[in-house]
Tab-separated table of C-alpha atoms in Angstrom:
chain	number	residue	atom	x	y	z
A	1	MET	CA	8.262	52.270	-37.008
A	2	LYS	CA	8.702	55.771	-38.388
A	3	GLU	CA	5.935	58.203	-37.509
A	4	THR	CA	3.998	60.128	-40.111
A	5	ARG	CA	3.900	63.921	-39.975
A	6	LEU	CA	0.315	63.804	-38.722
A	7	GLN	CA	1.302	61.466	-35.884
A	8	GLN	CA	4.183	63.752	-34.951
A	9	HIS	CA	1.885	66.799	-34.755
A	10	VAL	CA	-0.715	64.898	-32.717
A	11	ARG	CA	1.736	63.365	-30.239
A	12	ALA	CA	4.319	66.127	-29.808
A	13	PRO	CA	2.281	68.404	-27.453
A	14	TRP	CA	1.519	65.577	-25.017
A	15	ARG	CA	5.099	64.346	-25.109
A	16	GLY	CA	6.200	67.873	-24.280
A	17	LEU	CA	3.907	67.906	-21.251
A	18	ALA	CA	5.285	64.520	-20.204
A	19	LEU	CA	8.804	65.951	-20.340
A	20	MET	CA	7.713	68.914	-18.241
A	21	PHE	CA	6.176	66.650	-15.586
A	22	LEU	CA	9.288	64.479	-15.673
A	23	GLY	CA	11.039	67.540	-14.250
A	24	ILE	CA	9.211	67.111	-10.919
A	25	PRO	CA	11.122	63.993	-9.767
A	26	ALA	CA	14.262	65.373	-11.435
A	27	SER	CA	13.962	68.540	-9.340
A	28	LEU	CA	13.597	66.474	-6.165
A	29	VAL	CA	16.723	64.527	-7.083
A	30	GLY	CA	18.451	67.829	-7.807
A	31	LEU	CA	17.528	69.131	-4.340
A	32	TRP	CA	19.001	65.999	-2.799
A	33	PHE	CA	22.134	66.431	-4.933
A	34	ILE	CA	22.699	70.031	-3.841
A	35	THR	CA	22.057	69.008	-0.216
A	36	VAL	CA	24.814	66.421	-0.506
A	37	VAL	CA	27.096	69.003	-2.168
A	38	SER	CA	26.581	71.307	0.800
A	39	MET	CA	27.944	68.514	3.032
A	40	ILE	CA	31.075	67.850	0.942
A	41	THR	CA	33.344	69.394	3.573
A	42	SER	CA	32.434	66.500	5.852
A	43	PHE	CA	33.075	62.782	5.458
A	44	VAL	CA	29.320	62.184	5.128
A	45	GLY	CA	29.199	64.400	2.012
A	46	VAL	CA	32.129	62.559	0.426
A	47	LEU	CA	30.452	59.245	1.240
A	48	LEU	CA	27.039	60.226	-0.189
A	49	PHE	CA	28.243	62.186	-3.234
A	50	PRO	CA	28.770	59.197	-5.614
A	51	SER	CA	25.299	57.780	-4.896
A	52	ALA	CA	23.705	61.231	-5.381
A	53	VAL	CA	25.522	61.648	-8.715
A	54	MET	CA	24.449	58.181	-9.909
A	55	LEU	CA	20.846	58.898	-8.910
A	56	LEU	CA	20.903	62.172	-10.831
A	57	ARG	CA	22.444	60.499	-13.870
A	58	SER	CA	19.840	57.744	-13.920
A	59	GLN	CA	17.102	60.386	-13.777
A	60	LEU	CA	18.610	62.332	-16.677
A	61	ASP	CA	19.115	59.148	-18.688
A	62	ALA	CA	15.312	59.086	-18.862
A	63	TYR	CA	15.428	62.526	-20.523
A	64	ARG	CA	18.058	61.393	-23.016
A	65	ASP	CA	16.061	58.292	-23.850
A	66	ARG	CA	12.850	60.249	-24.485
A	67	ILE	CA	14.586	62.972	-26.477
A	68	ASN	CA	16.265	60.306	-28.617
A	69	ARG	CA	12.915	58.574	-29.227
A	70	TRP	CA	10.649	61.594	-29.559
A	71	THR	CA	12.794	64.060	-31.535
A	72	ASN	CA	15.221	63.973	-34.437
A	73	VAL	CA	18.047	64.963	-32.061
A	74	ARG	CA	20.393	62.287	-30.716
A	75	ILE	CA	22.136	62.625	-27.354
A	76	GLN	CA	24.946	60.369	-26.169
A	77	ARG	CA	25.772	59.849	-22.502
A	78	PRO	CA	28.500	62.414	-21.778
A	79	TYR	CA	30.139	60.951	-18.689
A	80	LEU	CA	33.868	60.292	-18.606
A	81	PRO	CA	34.767	56.588	-18.322
A	82	GLU	CA	35.187	55.480	-14.721
A	83	ALA	CA	38.333	53.633	-13.731
A	84	GLU	CA	38.013	50.307	-11.960
A	85	GLN	CA	37.143	51.070	-8.368
A	86	GLU	CA	39.718	50.208	-5.749
A	87	PRO	CA	38.581	48.812	-2.405
A	88	GLY	CA	38.743	50.815	0.788
A	89	LEU	CA	38.778	54.516	1.607
A	90	ASN	CA	41.410	55.284	-1.021
A	91	GLY	CA	39.211	53.877	-3.801
A	92	MET	CA	36.171	55.728	-2.476
A	93	PHE	CA	38.074	59.032	-2.411
A	94	LYS	CA	39.423	58.499	-5.950
A	95	ARG	CA	35.900	57.856	-7.217
A	96	PHE	CA	34.672	60.990	-5.456
A	97	VAL	CA	37.420	63.061	-7.131
A	98	ALA	CA	36.676	61.540	-10.554
A	99	LEU	CA	32.957	62.303	-10.283
A	100	ILE	CA	33.307	65.800	-8.892
A	101	SER	CA	35.861	66.712	-11.600
A	102	ASP	CA	33.662	65.420	-14.437
A	103	PRO	CA	32.099	68.499	-16.133
A	104	ALA	CA	28.982	66.465	-16.967
A	105	THR	CA	28.185	66.193	-13.244
A	106	TRP	CA	27.702	69.956	-12.979
A	107	ARG	CA	26.000	70.242	-16.348
A	108	ASP	CA	23.449	67.729	-15.030
A	109	TYR	CA	22.753	70.003	-12.083
A	110	LEU	CA	22.475	73.013	-14.423
A	111	TRP	CA	19.834	71.058	-16.354
A	112	VAL	CA	17.804	70.337	-13.231
A	113	VAL	CA	17.843	74.030	-12.296
A	114	ALA	CA	17.094	75.502	-15.738
A	115	ASP	CA	14.935	72.874	-17.427
A	116	PRO	CA	11.653	73.638	-15.585
A	117	ILE	CA	11.760	77.126	-17.139
A	118	VAL	CA	13.097	76.105	-20.565
A	119	SER	CA	10.619	73.241	-20.982
A	120	VAL	CA	7.646	75.573	-20.415
A	121	PHE	CA	8.714	77.744	-23.357
A	122	THR	CA	9.733	74.869	-25.664
A	123	ALA	CA	8.486	71.264	-25.331
A	124	ALA	CA	5.537	71.940	-23.007
A	125	LEU	CA	4.348	75.151	-24.689
A	126	PRO	CA	2.200	73.417	-27.382
A	127	GLY	CA	0.484	71.222	-24.790
A	128	LEU	CA	-0.155	74.200	-22.516
A	129	LEU	CA	-1.657	76.113	-25.442
A	130	ILE	CA	-3.977	73.190	-26.189
A	131	LEU	CA	-5.051	72.949	-22.549
A	132	TYR	CA	-5.636	76.698	-22.515
A	133	GLY	CA	-7.766	76.306	-25.632
A	134	ILE	CA	-9.811	73.550	-24.016
A	135	TRP	CA	-10.291	75.791	-20.986
A	136	GLY	CA	-11.600	78.470	-23.364
A	137	TYR	CA	-14.243	76.062	-24.655
A	138	VAL	CA	-15.268	75.315	-21.078
A	139	LEU	CA	-15.583	79.050	-20.393
A	140	ALA	CA	-17.608	79.598	-23.532
A	141	ALA	CA	-19.924	76.718	-22.698
A	142	PHE	CA	-20.867	77.400	-19.099
A	143	ALA	CA	-18.039	78.422	-16.772
A	144	GLY	CA	-17.659	82.151	-17.522
A	145	GLY	CA	-20.324	83.371	-15.167
A	146	MET	CA	-19.218	80.953	-12.460
A	147	ILE	CA	-15.646	82.265	-12.576
A	148	GLY	CA	-16.774	85.868	-12.372
A	149	HIS	CA	-19.225	84.976	-9.597
A	150	TYR	CA	-16.790	83.027	-7.437
A	151	GLY	CA	-13.935	85.499	-7.757
A	152	GLY	CA	-11.586	83.636	-10.088
A	153	SER	CA	-9.434	85.253	-12.753
A	154	ASP	CA	-11.816	87.381	-14.816
A	155	TRP	CA	-9.791	87.431	-18.037
A	156	TYR	CA	-9.364	84.874	-20.805
A	157	ALA	CA	-6.647	86.265	-23.093
A	158	TYR	CA	-8.011	89.773	-23.865
A	159	ILE	CA	-11.643	88.819	-23.089
A	160	HIS	CA	-13.188	90.051	-19.836
A	161	VAL	CA	-15.081	87.299	-18.025
A	162	THR	CA	-17.925	88.665	-15.846
A	163	ASP	CA	-21.255	87.563	-14.412
A	164	GLY	CA	-23.001	88.687	-17.591
A	165	TYR	CA	-20.482	86.893	-19.796
A	166	ASP	CA	-22.831	84.042	-20.780
A	167	GLN	CA	-25.333	86.531	-22.143
A	168	ASP	CA	-22.724	88.383	-24.261
A	169	THR	CA	-22.650	86.500	-27.577
A	170	GLY	CA	-19.739	88.545	-28.949
A	171	ARG	CA	-17.433	87.711	-26.071
A	172	VAL	CA	-18.429	84.025	-26.180
A	173	LEU	CA	-17.581	83.838	-29.887
A	174	SER	CA	-14.307	85.653	-29.232
A	175	THR	CA	-13.473	83.092	-26.570
A	176	VAL	CA	-14.227	80.221	-28.959
A	177	PHE	CA	-12.057	81.863	-31.626
A	178	VAL	CA	-9.097	82.361	-29.269
A	179	ALA	CA	-9.486	78.832	-27.879
A	180	THR	CA	-9.537	77.307	-31.372
A	181	LEU	CA	-6.509	79.369	-32.360
A	182	CYS	CA	-4.581	78.180	-29.286
A	183	ILE	CA	-5.358	74.521	-30.012
A	184	ALA	CA	-4.452	74.850	-33.701
A	185	VAL	CA	-1.181	76.630	-32.934
A	186	GLY	CA	-0.356	74.071	-30.234
A	187	TYR	CA	-0.671	71.148	-32.639
A	188	LEU	CA	1.057	73.068	-35.430
A	189	ILE	CA	4.223	74.018	-33.538
A	190	GLY	CA	4.503	70.800	-31.500
A	191	PRO	CA	7.250	69.042	-33.520
A	192	LYS	CA	9.255	72.280	-33.910
A	193	MET	CA	9.164	72.932	-30.184
A	194	MET	CA	10.202	69.339	-29.462
A	195	THR	CA	13.150	69.761	-31.837
A	196	ALA	CA	14.133	73.007	-30.114
A	197	TYR	CA	13.930	71.221	-26.775
A	198	GLY	CA	16.059	68.407	-28.185
A	199	HIS	CA	18.784	70.876	-29.171
A	200	TRP	CA	18.658	72.356	-25.681
A	201	GLY	CA	18.989	68.839	-24.283
A	202	ARG	CA	21.972	68.038	-26.482
A	203	THR	CA	23.670	71.288	-25.472
A	204	ILE	CA	23.467	70.519	-21.749
A	205	LEU	CA	23.072	66.735	-21.499
A	206	GLY	CA	25.303	65.799	-24.425
A	207	PRO	CA	29.061	65.221	-24.287
A	208	THR	CA	31.571	68.053	-24.245
A	209	LYS	CA	34.626	67.940	-26.501
A	210	LYS	CA	36.678	66.480	-23.672
A	211	SER	CA	34.197	63.768	-22.760
A	212	GLU	CA	33.493	63.067	-26.432
A	213	LEU	CA	37.196	62.436	-27.029
A	214	ALA	CA	37.414	60.281	-23.901
A	215	LEU	CA	34.394	58.246	-24.967
A	216	ARG	CA	35.824	57.925	-28.453
A	217	VAL	CA	39.131	56.666	-27.065
A	218	GLN	CA	37.252	54.177	-24.877
A	219	HIS	CA	35.200	52.991	-27.874
A	220	LEU	CA	38.295	52.610	-30.051
A	221	THR	CA	40.075	50.722	-27.277
A	222	GLU	CA	37.162	48.314	-26.926
A	223	THR	CA	36.732	47.806	-30.671
A	224	ARG	CA	40.485	47.352	-31.134
A	225	SER	CA	40.427	44.677	-28.449
A	226	ASP	CA	37.422	43.038	-30.138
A	227	ALA	CA	39.174	43.181	-33.512
A	228	VAL	CA	42.328	41.585	-32.072
A	229	ASP	CA	40.275	38.842	-30.391
A	230	ALA	CA	38.283	38.222	-33.575
A	231	SER	CA	41.480	38.042	-35.655
A	232	ALA	CA	43.081	35.634	-33.180
A	233	ALA	CA	39.968	33.443	-33.199
A	234	GLU	CA	39.917	33.504	-36.997
A	235	LEU	CA	43.586	32.502	-37.169
A	236	ARG	CA	42.953	29.635	-34.729
A	237	ARG	CA	40.028	28.490	-36.856
A	238	ILE	CA	42.108	28.581	-40.043
A	239	GLU	CA	44.958	26.721	-38.340
A	240	ARG	CA	42.543	24.110	-36.976
A	241	ASP	CA	40.839	23.624	-40.338
A	242	LEU	CA	44.190	23.295	-42.100
A	243	HIS	CA	45.524	20.869	-39.513
A	244	ASP	CA	42.426	18.688	-39.374
A	245	GLY	CA	41.542	18.889	-43.064
A	246	ALA	CA	43.820	19.724	-45.960
A	247	GLN	CA	47.096	19.265	-44.046
A	248	ALA	CA	46.120	15.783	-42.859
A	249	ARG	CA	45.092	14.799	-46.367
A	250	LEU	CA	48.348	16.122	-47.864
A	251	VAL	CA	50.379	14.140	-45.314
A	252	ALA	CA	48.368	11.021	-46.150
A	253	MET	CA	48.913	11.676	-49.873
A	254	GLY	CA	52.682	11.911	-49.300
A	255	MET	CA	52.676	8.581	-47.472
A	256	SER	CA	50.541	7.006	-50.213
A	257	LEU	CA	52.889	8.273	-52.920
A	258	GLY	CA	55.838	6.760	-51.022
A	259	ALA	CA	54.031	3.409	-50.840
A	260	ILE	CA	53.148	3.628	-54.540
A	261	GLU	CA	56.785	4.235	-55.381
A	262	HIS	CA	57.778	0.966	-53.678
A	263	LEU	CA	54.876	-0.998	-55.174
A	264	LEU	CA	55.301	0.045	-58.799
A	265	ASP	CA	57.608	-2.896	-59.604
A	266	LYS	CA	56.360	-5.436	-57.026
A	267	ASP	CA	52.567	-4.993	-57.191
A	268	PRO	CA	51.450	-2.638	-60.001
A	269	GLU	CA	47.786	-3.462	-59.394
A	270	LYS	CA	47.902	-2.341	-55.767
A	271	ALA	CA	49.949	0.714	-56.782
A	272	ARG	CA	47.233	1.622	-59.270
A	273	PHE	CA	44.587	1.257	-56.537
A	274	LEU	CA	46.563	3.509	-54.151
A	275	LEU	CA	47.077	6.015	-56.940
A	276	ALA	CA	43.312	6.244	-57.484
A	277	GLN	CA	42.839	6.802	-53.743
A	278	THR	CA	45.506	9.484	-53.777
A	279	ARG	CA	43.832	11.243	-56.684
A	280	GLU	CA	40.528	11.191	-54.742
A	281	SER	CA	42.298	12.567	-51.640
A	282	SER	CA	43.846	15.361	-53.700
A	283	ALA	CA	40.396	16.357	-54.989
A	284	LYS	CA	39.025	16.406	-51.423
A	285	ALA	CA	42.016	18.447	-50.215
A	286	LEU	CA	41.477	20.937	-53.028
A	287	HIS	CA	37.771	21.178	-52.137
A	288	GLU	CA	38.614	21.780	-48.453
A	289	LEU	CA	41.152	24.457	-49.393
A	290	ARG	CA	38.540	26.186	-51.531
A	291	ASP	CA	36.059	26.079	-48.640
A	292	LEU	CA	38.722	27.501	-46.361
A	293	VAL	CA	39.453	30.336	-48.779
A	294	ARG	CA	35.730	30.964	-49.164
A	295	GLY	CA	35.480	31.228	-45.368
A	296	ILE	CA	38.289	33.807	-45.283
A	297	HIS	CA	37.103	35.918	-48.206
A	298	PRO	CA	34.654	34.363	-50.687
A	299	PRO	CA	35.712	34.808	-54.320
A	300	VAL	CA	32.178	35.880	-55.268
A	301	LEU	CA	32.433	38.684	-52.704
A	302	ALA	CA	35.749	39.856	-54.100
A	303	ASP	CA	34.611	39.589	-57.716
A	304	ARG	CA	30.966	40.720	-57.662
A	305	GLY	CA	30.301	42.509	-54.375
A	306	ILE	CA	28.135	41.963	-51.331
A	307	GLY	CA	24.819	41.931	-53.207
A	308	ASP	CA	25.711	38.925	-55.354
A	309	ALA	CA	27.608	37.286	-52.477
A	310	VAL	CA	24.508	37.357	-50.262
A	311	GLN	CA	22.463	36.074	-53.213
A	312	ALA	CA	24.878	33.120	-53.360
A	313	LEU	CA	24.362	32.562	-49.624
A	314	ALA	CA	20.607	32.565	-50.184
A	315	LEU	CA	20.858	29.888	-52.886
A	316	ASP	CA	22.709	27.514	-50.511
A	317	HIS	CA	20.538	28.289	-47.478
A	318	PRO	CA	18.089	25.640	-46.216
A	319	LEU	CA	15.339	28.266	-45.775
A	320	LYS	CA	13.685	30.274	-48.519
A	321	VAL	CA	15.654	33.538	-48.587
A	322	GLU	CA	14.660	36.588	-50.639
A	323	VAL	CA	17.377	39.208	-51.195
A	324	SER	CA	16.804	42.813	-52.250
A	325	ALA	CA	19.932	44.909	-52.830
A	326	GLU	CA	19.823	48.572	-53.870
A	327	LEU	CA	23.461	49.647	-53.805
A	328	PRO	CA	24.635	52.250	-56.320
A	329	ALA	CA	28.234	51.057	-55.868
A	330	ARG	CA	30.354	48.793	-53.681
A	331	PRO	CA	31.344	49.621	-50.110
A	332	GLU	CA	34.979	49.552	-49.027
A	333	PRO	CA	36.316	45.950	-48.977
A	334	PRO	CA	36.765	45.687	-45.154
A	335	VAL	CA	33.230	46.964	-44.530
A	336	GLU	CA	31.870	44.739	-47.285
A	337	SER	CA	33.569	41.702	-45.757
A	338	ALA	CA	32.325	42.493	-42.224
A	339	ALA	CA	28.781	42.997	-43.511
A	340	TYR	CA	28.884	39.765	-45.511
A	341	PHE	CA	29.988	37.617	-42.588
A	342	ALA	CA	27.483	39.345	-40.307
A	343	VAL	CA	24.637	38.468	-42.694
A	344	SER	CA	26.003	34.944	-43.041
A	345	GLU	CA	25.979	34.511	-39.250
A	346	ILE	CA	22.439	35.920	-38.958
A	347	LEU	CA	21.184	33.544	-41.656
A	348	THR	CA	22.877	30.635	-39.894
A	349	ASN	CA	21.214	31.610	-36.613
A	350	ALA	CA	17.842	31.846	-38.372
A	351	ALA	CA	18.231	28.315	-39.758
A	352	LYS	CA	19.302	26.882	-36.391
A	353	HIS	CA	17.162	28.669	-33.831
A	354	SER	CA	14.305	30.728	-35.288
A	355	GLY	CA	11.939	28.010	-36.526
A	356	ALA	CA	11.353	30.218	-39.569
A	357	SER	CA	10.371	29.104	-43.061
A	358	ARG	CA	11.257	32.345	-44.912
A	359	VAL	CA	13.860	35.073	-44.550
A	360	TRP	CA	14.026	38.473	-46.217
A	361	VAL	CA	17.294	40.401	-46.628
A	362	ASP	CA	17.156	44.058	-47.630
A	363	MET	CA	20.347	46.006	-48.397
A	364	ARG	CA	20.524	49.681	-49.249
A	365	TYR	CA	22.810	52.685	-48.916
A	366	GLU	CA	21.342	55.794	-47.264
A	367	HIS	CA	22.923	58.924	-45.801
A	368	GLY	CA	26.440	57.505	-45.727
A	369	MET	CA	25.276	54.226	-44.162
A	370	LEU	CA	25.184	50.682	-45.466
A	371	ARG	CA	21.884	49.510	-43.972
A	372	ILE	CA	21.042	45.793	-43.949
A	373	THR	CA	17.799	44.398	-42.551
A	374	VAL	CA	17.295	40.659	-42.071
A	375	THR	CA	13.733	39.571	-41.220
A	376	ASP	CA	12.480	36.064	-40.558
A	377	ASP	CA	8.990	34.709	-39.844
A	378	GLY	CA	10.113	32.538	-36.931
A	379	HIS	CA	8.905	32.342	-33.330
A	380	GLY	CA	10.997	35.334	-32.158
A	381	GLY	CA	12.388	35.730	-28.656
A	382	ALA	CA	15.973	36.355	-29.830
A	383	SER	CA	18.186	38.307	-27.451
A	384	LEU	CA	21.567	39.998	-27.365
A	385	ASP	CA	22.158	38.691	-23.834
A	386	GLY	CA	23.882	35.548	-22.731
A	387	GLY	CA	26.850	35.691	-25.115
A	388	SER	CA	24.746	34.957	-28.189
A	389	GLY	CA	26.083	34.989	-31.722
A	390	LEU	CA	24.368	38.338	-32.242
A	391	ARG	CA	26.620	39.878	-29.614
A	392	GLY	CA	29.627	38.632	-31.588
A	393	ILE	CA	28.206	40.223	-34.738
A	394	GLU	CA	27.730	43.479	-32.832
A	395	ARG	CA	31.393	43.412	-31.794
A	396	ARG	CA	32.503	42.607	-35.338
A	397	ILE	CA	30.708	45.557	-36.928
A	398	GLY	CA	31.535	47.775	-33.945
A	399	THR	CA	35.112	47.789	-35.253
A	400	PHE	CA	33.766	49.919	-38.123
A	401	ASP	CA	31.528	52.078	-35.863
A	402	GLY	CA	28.592	49.960	-36.969
A	403	VAL	CA	25.518	49.305	-34.843
A	404	LEU	CA	23.131	46.380	-34.542
A	405	ALA	CA	19.463	46.738	-33.593
A	406	LEU	CA	17.302	43.747	-32.689
A	407	ASN	CA	13.501	43.583	-32.589
A	408	SER	CA	12.321	40.072	-31.740
A	409	PRO	CA	9.050	39.886	-29.785
A	410	VAL	CA	7.887	36.465	-28.647
A	411	GLY	CA	5.845	35.042	-31.491
A	412	GLY	CA	7.953	36.813	-34.105
A	413	PRO	CA	8.945	38.164	-36.453
A	414	THR	CA	12.635	38.742	-35.747
A	415	ILE	CA	14.165	41.822	-37.378
A	416	VAL	CA	17.923	42.396	-37.207
A	417	THR	CA	19.155	45.723	-38.587
A	418	LEU	CA	22.807	46.517	-39.263
A	419	GLU	CA	24.119	50.000	-40.021
A	420	LEU	CA	27.730	50.560	-41.021
A	421	PRO	CA	29.060	54.017	-41.938
A	422	CYS	CA	31.106	53.791	-45.124
A	423	ALA	CA	31.898	55.401	-48.447
A	424	LEU	CA	31.078	53.747	-51.756
A	425	SER	CA	33.351	53.222	-54.698
A	426	SER	CA	32.573	54.869	-58.035
A	427	PRO	CA	29.005	54.160	-59.253
A	428	LYS	CA	28.338	50.970	-61.150
A	429	THR	CA	28.501	51.248	-64.901
A	430	SER	CA	26.605	49.014	-67.212
A	431	PRO	CA	28.780	46.893	-69.524
A	432	SER	CA	29.140	48.224	-73.044
């Protein structure tokens, strides 16, 4: 759920403090990492280095996750893809070389060293200001004289705290004013400081050009493989449907026509009966061919676009499906087709597994993305694990750099969100 501006201002200072305190275990991991680095000249260092790197990466993944959730900055994991590990000492040494030559390994260590300082002046600064303001209220209320008496720091900002502080109304009011100002400024600058911290995080923890290209190549390799597998599966399905359906009927029709040809003179009545059966078989074959074509690329999708095509799906669906489509124009045909079949699969899953009675489909185009949200009122508990159909949908849209997000708590509802980057055709024009 998207936060309001008020929620962002209220939560940002405390999130910043949480990020600062997260640096404590990260620093300990960093100390262990540099200790292992100092032993690299020995076999023990080579042996421990991969585990130290993995421990550091898992710690910094927590930073990436929080920055992604708490700011408007997005950070991808920057690490170069690891080759399949070979057994034995040779494989261990190759992994050591791959990790130590990955620039992200050393950028992680730079983060651990520099972040405790940077976080104080960015993410944690608003929270520290608020705490300082609260401390000012405590001083103004009763603690000023105690601090001066017991030898603590005798200044609050520019205000001198002494034994007679509690009796000095002017200095008490000044303390309250400064404290209030600190708290107000802390809440006011919280989101901006979190954004600044997010940019710092992306600079150090994000991918470099080299790792970005390597990750992109890996992604394209995976999606190409998925696309090839999906195409092969689709071809097998078409071949199977043709062989078991229309092809079998056409063969039977050919045999029936041969029998009719021999019966025309001998038994016209039986020939007429076989002819009627053949006509019925031809109608069924035509219907099966139309279904097959509709499964490859539905005519309504080609003619009227994804909005009307999903509306047609909704009309034939066993559940009550409401469709809302706000698309100023049509997406590119491959993206449109992938999105259509993804929605079709999600609706099929909802009918089979969700126990829902109603489904809502919302389609819109925002910021260069075709965004589709499918919500049902079922019992929830859906998962991407275990080779589910949703994982297949994720692979299908991944070919177009699309992403799938699933929110399905036990008890429902289930919300599946698809986002596919695409361009639209020219805007729709109303018929003259």
